[in-house]
Amino acid sequence: MVVTRFFAGVFGGVLMNCLACFVADMWLTDAERDLYISLFIAVYLAGVTVGPAFGAIVAFLEWRWIFYIQLIIYGALFPLLVFAIKETRGPVIRAGLPELNIHPAHLSTMSPSTSKEASKEQKSDAAPKRVPPESGSPSLRSLLYAAAIRPFHMLFTEPVIAAFTLWSGLCFGIVYTGIQSVGQIYQVNYGFSSAQCGLLQIAVLVGLLLGVLPCLLQNTYYQNCTLQNNNIPIPERRLPVSIVASLFGLTGGLFWYAWASCPYLHWILPTIGLAFIGFGVQVVVTAVALYIADAYSLFAGSALSAVGFGENLMAAWLPLASKQMYGVLGNQWASALLGFATLALAGAPIVLFIWGEEVRGRSHFIKEARYLG
């Protein structure tokens, strides 16, 4: 079972990275893309928190049925994945098309703006314009470098990516660690069953969904700043709301969860802390993804892959230390330790918000992206 879970993680991680790229390809404007990336991250994180609640619902079945039900769901959705989801990458689509002829008779079927531009082209040349597809596929060596080497190169040479990988990765680790710690805390302090502990993850889910609202507020603020700056994006304008959410939602929620986890206090009090944690995680992870995409533009795919690697690594390894950490430090100090870690990492977006332009100016990859762009 360990081997099969390994392959499930490997292929599942690839699928999640592809889905993020689909969103970026299908919606071209910042307003549309920001909205759907925020929703995508919320659904992605919600899936993690719904898992234990789903397990609680089917707890009366044999444990193998947890995997059988997942197989049934995946089997039902697989035909949609194969036959309904088409290629979204623009250059790949254009490369697969024949050369296009723009003839005057076709102008009536175009939008007014497209028709006007096409008619200008026709006047400049009597023959139909031919728009060739993109040519020149990258070599296997360049593909391997972009997919496997460049993300690690950026992770270890770009301070922005390294800091944000730790920040966002810790958020993922906390979500998965919370699944472990809830069982330890609520079973000991309140006598909850495993099924009841699974249902408590709904509190994190509520926080995640509420976190979408400040993400939309942050996106609106960013778009207004871009308009006021002559349509030149300022990546640091992605960060103000995430800084507040990190300090009061993520860090504050962890300290609340830590010191409210006492047997003489009602179980709803630490549960409220779980909701605050979910709220902070949603805002922080969304801000990191959008900031990295804006700052690194042409190399955003590699940069986000580096961040995704850190997130998956923390999500895999931090829960393994959860039982021992909570056993040695105790419920309060183990959660408080995570709170102190998030408080320290919250300094990274504050530094970037103040001196971000100078920091970006020293980045080799950002300079190269500007040159190539």
Short mmCIF file of C-alpha atoms in Angstrom, two decimals:
data_model
loop_
_atom_site.label_atom_id
_atom_site.label_comp_id
_atom_site.label_asym_id
_atom_site.label_seq_id
_atom_site.Cartn_x
_atom_site.Cartn_y
_atom_site.Cartn_z
CA MET A 1 0.00 0.00 0.00
CA VAL A 2 2.93 2.32 0.67
CA VAL A 3 4.16 1.84 -2.90
CA THR A 4 0.77 2.60 -4.42
CA ARG A 5 0.40 5.69 -2.23
CA PHE A 6 3.79 6.85 -3.51
CA PHE A 7 2.62 6.65 -7.12
CA ALA A 8 -0.67 8.33 -6.19
CA GLY A 9 1.29 11.26 -4.78
CA VAL A 10 3.62 11.50 -7.77
CA PHE A 11 0.89 11.51 -10.41
CA GLY A 12 -1.51 13.54 -8.29
CA GLY A 13 1.09 16.30 -7.91
CA VAL A 14 1.56 16.47 -11.69
CA LEU A 15 -2.19 16.78 -12.20
CA MET A 16 -2.48 19.65 -9.72
CA ASN A 17 0.32 21.59 -11.44
CA CYS A 18 -1.36 21.07 -14.81
CA LEU A 19 -4.69 22.35 -13.52
CA ALA A 20 -3.07 25.57 -12.33
CA CYS A 21 -1.64 26.06 -15.84
CA PHE A 22 -5.07 25.42 -17.39
CA VAL A 23 -6.49 28.31 -15.38
CA ALA A 24 -3.70 30.65 -16.48
CA ASP A 25 -4.17 29.67 -20.15
CA MET A 26 -7.96 29.95 -20.36
CA TRP A 27 -8.39 33.39 -18.77
CA LEU A 28 -6.07 36.01 -20.15
CA THR A 29 -6.99 39.19 -18.26
CA ASP A 30 -5.71 39.75 -14.73
CA ALA A 31 -9.22 40.19 -13.32
CA GLU A 32 -10.49 36.87 -14.70
CA ARG A 33 -7.32 34.92 -14.01
CA ASP A 34 -7.03 36.19 -10.43
CA LEU A 35 -10.60 35.23 -9.65
CA TYR A 36 -10.33 31.67 -10.94
CA ILE A 37 -6.88 31.05 -9.46
CA SER A 38 -8.27 32.12 -6.08
CA LEU A 39 -11.19 29.74 -6.51
CA PHE A 40 -8.92 26.95 -7.74
CA ILE A 41 -6.68 27.23 -4.65
CA ALA A 42 -9.74 27.29 -2.39
CA VAL A 43 -11.12 24.12 -3.98
CA TYR A 44 -7.70 22.45 -3.89
CA LEU A 45 -7.23 23.14 -0.17
CA ALA A 46 -10.86 22.33 0.52
CA GLY A 47 -10.31 18.87 -0.91
CA VAL A 48 -7.60 18.25 1.66
CA THR A 49 -9.85 19.24 4.56
CA VAL A 50 -12.91 17.44 3.22
CA GLY A 51 -10.97 14.15 3.14
CA PRO A 52 -11.11 13.49 6.91
CA ALA A 53 -14.77 14.56 7.02
CA PHE A 54 -15.48 12.17 4.16
CA GLY A 55 -13.62 9.45 6.05
CA ALA A 56 -15.80 10.11 9.09
CA ILE A 57 -18.94 9.62 7.02
CA VAL A 58 -17.81 6.24 5.68
CA ALA A 59 -16.21 5.16 8.97
CA PHE A 60 -18.83 2.43 9.42
CA LEU A 61 -17.52 0.68 6.28
CA GLU A 62 -14.38 -1.41 6.00
CA TRP A 63 -11.28 0.77 5.57
CA ARG A 64 -10.76 -0.49 2.00
CA TRP A 65 -14.00 1.20 1.00
CA ILE A 66 -12.32 4.56 1.43
CA PHE A 67 -10.16 3.69 -1.57
CA TYR A 68 -12.96 1.92 -3.44
CA ILE A 69 -15.13 5.05 -3.28
CA GLN A 70 -12.24 7.18 -4.53
CA LEU A 71 -11.75 4.77 -7.43
CA ILE A 72 -15.44 5.02 -8.30
CA ILE A 73 -15.26 8.83 -8.31
CA TYR A 74 -12.06 8.89 -10.39
CA GLY A 75 -13.46 6.32 -12.80
CA ALA A 76 -16.58 8.39 -13.35
CA LEU A 77 -14.59 11.56 -13.96
CA PHE A 78 -11.84 10.03 -16.11
CA PRO A 79 -13.87 10.09 -19.38
CA LEU A 80 -14.49 13.80 -18.83
CA LEU A 81 -10.77 14.36 -18.37
CA VAL A 82 -9.94 12.51 -21.58
CA PHE A 83 -12.73 13.64 -23.92
CA ALA A 84 -14.03 16.95 -22.58
CA ILE A 85 -10.84 18.81 -21.58
CA LYS A 86 -9.03 20.10 -24.64
CA GLU A 87 -5.59 21.61 -25.13
CA THR A 88 -5.41 25.13 -23.64
CA ARG A 89 -1.86 26.22 -24.40
CA GLY A 90 -1.94 28.86 -27.14
CA PRO A 91 1.34 28.03 -28.96
CA VAL A 92 0.46 24.31 -29.02
CA ILE A 93 -2.98 25.03 -30.47
CA ARG A 94 -1.56 27.34 -33.14
CA ALA A 95 1.18 24.86 -34.02
CA GLY A 96 -1.46 22.22 -34.75
CA LEU A 97 -3.50 24.44 -37.06
CA PRO A 98 -3.00 24.79 -40.81
CA GLU A 99 -1.91 28.12 -42.21
CA LEU A 100 -4.79 30.57 -41.98
CA ASN A 101 -6.06 32.63 -44.92
CA ILE A 102 -7.75 35.91 -44.07
CA HIS A 103 -10.07 36.67 -47.00
CA PRO A 104 -12.29 39.79 -47.28
CA ALA A 105 -15.39 37.58 -47.43
CA HIS A 106 -14.62 36.37 -43.90
CA LEU A 107 -14.52 39.85 -42.35
CA SER A 108 -18.27 39.84 -41.72
CA THR A 109 -17.90 36.93 -39.31
CA MET A 110 -15.31 38.69 -37.18
CA SER A 111 -15.80 41.03 -34.24
CA PRO A 112 -15.77 44.77 -35.15
CA SER A 113 -12.25 45.34 -33.80
CA THR A 114 -10.84 42.24 -35.48
CA SER A 115 -12.61 43.07 -38.74
CA LYS A 116 -11.20 46.59 -38.73
CA GLU A 117 -7.63 45.38 -38.19
CA ALA A 118 -7.99 42.67 -40.81
CA SER A 119 -9.39 45.12 -43.37
CA LYS A 120 -6.36 47.36 -42.88
CA GLU A 121 -4.12 44.41 -43.61
CA GLN A 122 -6.11 43.60 -46.76
CA LYS A 123 -5.79 47.14 -48.07
CA SER A 124 -2.03 47.04 -47.67
CA ASP A 125 -1.77 43.90 -49.79
CA ALA A 126 -4.25 42.60 -52.37
CA ALA A 127 -3.38 38.96 -51.70
CA PRO A 128 -4.86 37.24 -48.67
CA LYS A 129 -2.67 37.45 -45.61
CA ARG A 130 -1.17 34.19 -44.49
CA VAL A 131 -0.63 33.68 -40.76
CA PRO A 132 1.83 30.84 -40.28
CA PRO A 133 1.70 28.70 -37.17
CA GLU A 134 4.48 28.87 -34.61
CA SER A 135 7.40 26.72 -35.54
CA GLY A 136 10.50 25.47 -33.85
CA SER A 137 9.85 23.02 -31.04
CA PRO A 138 12.25 23.20 -28.08
CA SER A 139 14.85 20.47 -27.79
CA LEU A 140 14.59 17.66 -25.27
CA ARG A 141 17.52 19.14 -23.37
CA SER A 142 15.83 22.52 -23.00
CA LEU A 143 12.58 20.85 -21.94
CA LEU A 144 14.38 18.84 -19.26
CA TYR A 145 16.17 21.95 -18.04
CA ALA A 146 12.94 23.96 -17.81
CA ALA A 147 11.00 21.15 -16.16
CA ALA A 148 13.55 19.56 -13.83
CA ILE A 149 16.58 21.79 -13.31
CA ARG A 150 15.46 25.42 -13.54
CA PRO A 151 12.89 25.16 -10.69
CA PHE A 152 15.59 23.89 -8.30
CA HIS A 153 18.06 26.46 -9.60
CA MET A 154 15.55 29.21 -8.84
CA LEU A 155 14.66 27.71 -5.46
CA PHE A 156 18.27 27.84 -4.26
CA THR A 157 19.39 31.08 -5.93
CA GLU A 158 16.31 33.33 -5.68
CA PRO A 159 15.71 34.63 -2.13
CA VAL A 160 12.12 35.60 -2.98
CA ILE A 161 11.24 32.09 -4.13
CA ALA A 162 13.05 30.47 -1.21
CA ALA A 163 11.25 32.64 1.37
CA PHE A 164 7.83 32.29 -0.24
CA THR A 165 8.31 28.54 -0.65
CA LEU A 166 8.88 28.25 3.09
CA TRP A 167 5.91 30.53 3.81
CA SER A 168 3.46 28.76 1.52
CA GLY A 169 4.93 25.32 2.22
CA LEU A 170 4.46 25.80 5.95
CA CYS A 171 0.81 26.64 5.28
CA PHE A 172 0.34 23.33 3.48
CA GLY A 173 2.20 21.50 6.22
CA ILE A 174 -0.01 23.08 8.87
CA VAL A 175 -3.16 21.96 7.06
CA TYR A 176 -1.96 18.37 6.96
CA THR A 177 -0.53 18.53 10.47
CA GLY A 178 -3.87 19.81 11.71
CA ILE A 179 -5.47 16.57 10.55
CA GLN A 180 -3.09 14.69 12.85
CA SER A 181 -3.20 17.09 15.80
CA VAL A 182 -7.00 17.31 15.90
CA GLY A 183 -7.19 13.58 16.57
CA GLN A 184 -4.59 13.78 19.32
CA ILE A 185 -6.09 16.84 21.04
CA TYR A 186 -9.81 16.18 20.82
CA GLN A 187 -9.65 12.49 21.62
CA VAL A 188 -7.58 13.11 24.76
CA ASN A 189 -9.19 16.35 25.95
CA TYR A 190 -12.80 15.80 24.96
CA GLY A 191 -13.17 12.08 24.34
CA PHE A 192 -14.09 12.53 20.66
CA SER A 193 -14.17 9.52 18.36
CA SER A 194 -12.13 9.34 15.15
CA ALA A 195 -15.27 10.10 13.13
CA GLN A 196 -16.02 13.19 15.21
CA CYS A 197 -12.45 14.41 14.82
CA GLY A 198 -12.78 14.03 11.05
CA LEU A 199 -15.93 16.16 11.02
CA LEU A 200 -14.08 18.91 12.90
CA GLN A 201 -12.07 19.56 9.73
CA ILE A 202 -15.20 21.30 8.42
CA ALA A 203 -14.09 24.26 10.59
CA VAL A 204 -10.94 24.58 8.45
CA LEU A 205 -13.10 24.30 5.34
CA VAL A 206 -15.30 27.19 6.52
CA GLY A 207 -12.19 29.31 7.08
CA LEU A 208 -10.87 28.48 3.60
CA LEU A 209 -14.11 29.50 1.93
CA LEU A 210 -14.30 32.74 3.93
CA GLY A 211 -10.71 33.43 2.88
CA VAL A 212 -11.80 33.74 -0.75
CA LEU A 213 -13.47 37.09 0.06
CA PRO A 214 -10.28 38.95 1.11
CA CYS A 215 -8.54 37.35 -1.90
CA LEU A 216 -11.08 39.05 -4.17
CA LEU A 217 -10.57 42.31 -2.26
CA GLN A 218 -6.82 41.99 -2.72
CA ASN A 219 -7.25 41.34 -6.45
CA THR A 220 -9.40 44.46 -6.83
CA TYR A 221 -6.82 46.55 -4.97
CA TYR A 222 -4.04 45.18 -7.20
CA GLN A 223 -5.97 45.97 -10.38
CA ASN A 224 -6.68 49.53 -9.23
CA CYS A 225 -2.99 50.05 -8.44
CA THR A 226 -2.09 48.77 -11.90
CA LEU A 227 -4.47 51.25 -13.55
CA GLN A 228 -3.06 54.12 -11.51
CA ASN A 229 0.47 53.09 -12.55
CA ASN A 230 -0.21 53.43 -16.29
CA ASN A 231 -1.18 49.76 -16.57
CA ILE A 232 2.24 48.65 -15.27
CA PRO A 233 1.73 45.86 -12.71
CA ILE A 234 3.31 46.19 -9.28
CA PRO A 235 3.64 42.67 -7.83
CA GLU A 236 4.05 43.97 -4.27
CA ARG A 237 0.47 45.23 -4.34
CA ARG A 238 -0.53 41.56 -4.08
CA LEU A 239 0.73 41.39 -0.50
CA PRO A 240 -1.01 43.80 1.93
CA VAL A 241 -4.08 41.66 2.65
CA SER A 242 -1.98 38.50 2.91
CA ILE A 243 0.26 40.16 5.51
CA VAL A 244 -2.74 40.99 7.67
CA ALA A 245 -4.29 37.55 7.12
CA SER A 246 -1.00 35.85 7.97
CA LEU A 247 -0.57 37.75 11.24
CA PHE A 248 -4.14 37.68 12.50
CA GLY A 249 -5.52 34.62 10.69
CA LEU A 250 -2.68 32.12 10.42
CA THR A 251 -0.43 33.09 13.34
CA GLY A 252 -3.31 34.30 15.51
CA GLY A 253 -5.31 31.17 14.72
CA LEU A 254 -2.43 28.90 15.69
CA PHE A 255 -1.94 30.65 19.05
CA TRP A 256 -5.70 30.57 19.63
CA TYR A 257 -5.82 26.86 18.77
CA ALA A 258 -2.81 26.24 21.02
CA TRP A 259 -3.95 27.90 24.21
CA ALA A 260 -7.63 27.05 23.84
CA SER A 261 -6.85 23.31 23.60
CA CYS A 262 -7.49 22.65 27.28
CA PRO A 263 -9.85 20.03 28.69
CA TYR A 264 -11.54 22.57 30.97
CA LEU A 265 -12.50 24.80 28.02
CA HIS A 266 -15.34 24.05 25.61
CA TRP A 267 -14.31 22.23 22.44
CA ILE A 268 -15.76 24.98 20.25
CA LEU A 269 -12.99 27.39 21.30
CA PRO A 270 -10.05 25.57 19.67
CA THR A 271 -12.35 24.78 16.74
CA ILE A 272 -12.74 28.51 16.11
CA GLY A 273 -8.95 28.67 15.97
CA LEU A 274 -9.02 26.03 13.23
CA ALA A 275 -11.32 28.26 11.17
CA PHE A 276 -8.90 31.18 11.56
CA ILE A 277 -6.04 28.96 10.41
CA GLY A 278 -7.97 27.95 7.27
CA PHE A 279 -8.74 31.61 6.59
CA GLY A 280 -5.08 32.61 6.79
CA VAL A 281 -3.86 29.67 4.73
CA GLN A 282 -6.21 30.48 1.84
CA VAL A 283 -5.15 34.14 1.64
CA VAL A 284 -1.42 33.42 1.99
CA VAL A 285 -1.23 30.59 -0.58
CA THR A 286 -3.23 32.63 -3.11
CA ALA A 287 -1.05 35.72 -2.63
CA VAL A 288 2.15 33.69 -3.05
CA ALA A 289 0.96 32.09 -6.29
CA LEU A 290 -0.15 35.38 -7.85
CA TYR A 291 2.91 37.32 -6.69
CA ILE A 292 5.33 34.74 -8.08
CA ALA A 293 3.43 34.65 -11.39
CA ASP A 294 3.58 38.45 -11.70
CA ALA A 295 7.19 38.90 -10.59
CA TYR A 296 8.74 36.15 -12.73
CA SER A 297 6.40 36.41 -15.77
CA LEU A 298 8.10 34.26 -18.46
CA PHE A 299 9.66 32.00 -15.83
CA ALA A 300 6.51 31.83 -13.70
CA GLY A 301 5.99 28.14 -14.51
CA SER A 302 9.41 27.16 -13.18
CA ALA A 303 9.05 29.47 -10.18
CA LEU A 304 5.65 28.04 -9.28
CA SER A 305 7.01 24.52 -9.72
CA ALA A 306 9.69 25.33 -7.15
CA VAL A 307 7.05 26.63 -4.74
CA GLY A 308 4.87 23.59 -5.42
CA PHE A 309 7.78 21.28 -4.65
CA GLY A 310 8.23 22.97 -1.27
CA GLU A 311 4.52 22.79 -0.54
CA ASN A 312 4.33 19.08 -1.32
CA LEU A 313 7.50 18.40 0.67
CA MET A 314 6.19 20.16 3.77
CA ALA A 315 2.78 18.52 3.37
CA ALA A 316 4.45 15.11 3.27
CA TRP A 317 7.04 15.43 6.03
CA LEU A 318 5.63 17.81 8.62
CA PRO A 319 2.70 15.53 9.55
CA LEU A 320 5.18 12.70 10.16
CA ALA A 321 6.65 14.74 13.02
CA SER A 322 3.26 15.77 14.35
CA LYS A 323 2.69 12.92 16.80
CA GLN A 324 6.15 13.13 18.28
CA MET A 325 6.13 16.93 18.39
CA TYR A 326 2.79 17.11 20.17
CA GLY A 327 3.82 14.25 22.45
CA VAL A 328 7.11 15.89 23.52
CA LEU A 329 6.11 19.57 23.61
CA GLY A 330 2.47 19.13 24.59
CA ASN A 331 -0.60 20.38 22.77
CA GLN A 332 -0.11 24.05 23.62
CA TRP A 333 3.57 24.48 22.86
CA ALA A 334 3.55 22.32 19.72
CA SER A 335 0.88 24.50 18.09
CA ALA A 336 2.54 27.63 19.48
CA LEU A 337 5.83 26.57 17.87
CA LEU A 338 4.10 26.51 14.48
CA GLY A 339 2.65 29.92 15.30
CA PHE A 340 6.11 31.36 16.00
CA ALA A 341 7.36 29.88 12.69
CA THR A 342 4.57 31.58 10.73
CA LEU A 343 5.23 34.82 12.60
CA ALA A 344 8.88 34.74 11.55
CA LEU A 345 8.05 33.97 7.92
CA ALA A 346 5.48 36.78 7.81
CA GLY A 347 8.49 39.11 7.75
CA ALA A 348 9.23 38.08 4.13
CA PRO A 349 6.16 39.73 2.54
CA ILE A 350 6.63 42.80 4.76
CA VAL A 351 10.19 43.21 3.49
CA LEU A 352 9.05 42.72 -0.10
CA PHE A 353 6.17 45.17 0.26
CA ILE A 354 8.64 47.87 1.34
CA TRP A 355 11.73 47.03 -0.71
CA GLY A 356 10.30 44.66 -3.30
CA GLU A 357 11.31 46.67 -6.35
CA GLU A 358 14.95 46.74 -5.23
CA VAL A 359 14.91 43.03 -4.44
CA ARG A 360 13.39 42.19 -7.82
CA GLY A 361 15.96 44.41 -9.51
CA ARG A 362 18.74 42.11 -8.29
CA SER A 363 17.14 38.94 -9.63
CA HIS A 364 18.84 37.39 -12.64
CA PHE A 365 15.68 35.59 -13.76
CA ILE A 366 13.47 38.67 -13.49
CA LYS A 367 15.99 40.71 -15.49
CA GLU A 368 16.10 38.01 -18.16
CA ALA A 369 12.31 37.77 -18.25
CA ARG A 370 12.09 41.54 -18.84
CA TYR A 371 14.67 41.33 -21.61
CA LEU A 372 13.00 38.41 -23.37
CA GLY A 373 9.55 39.95 -22.88
#
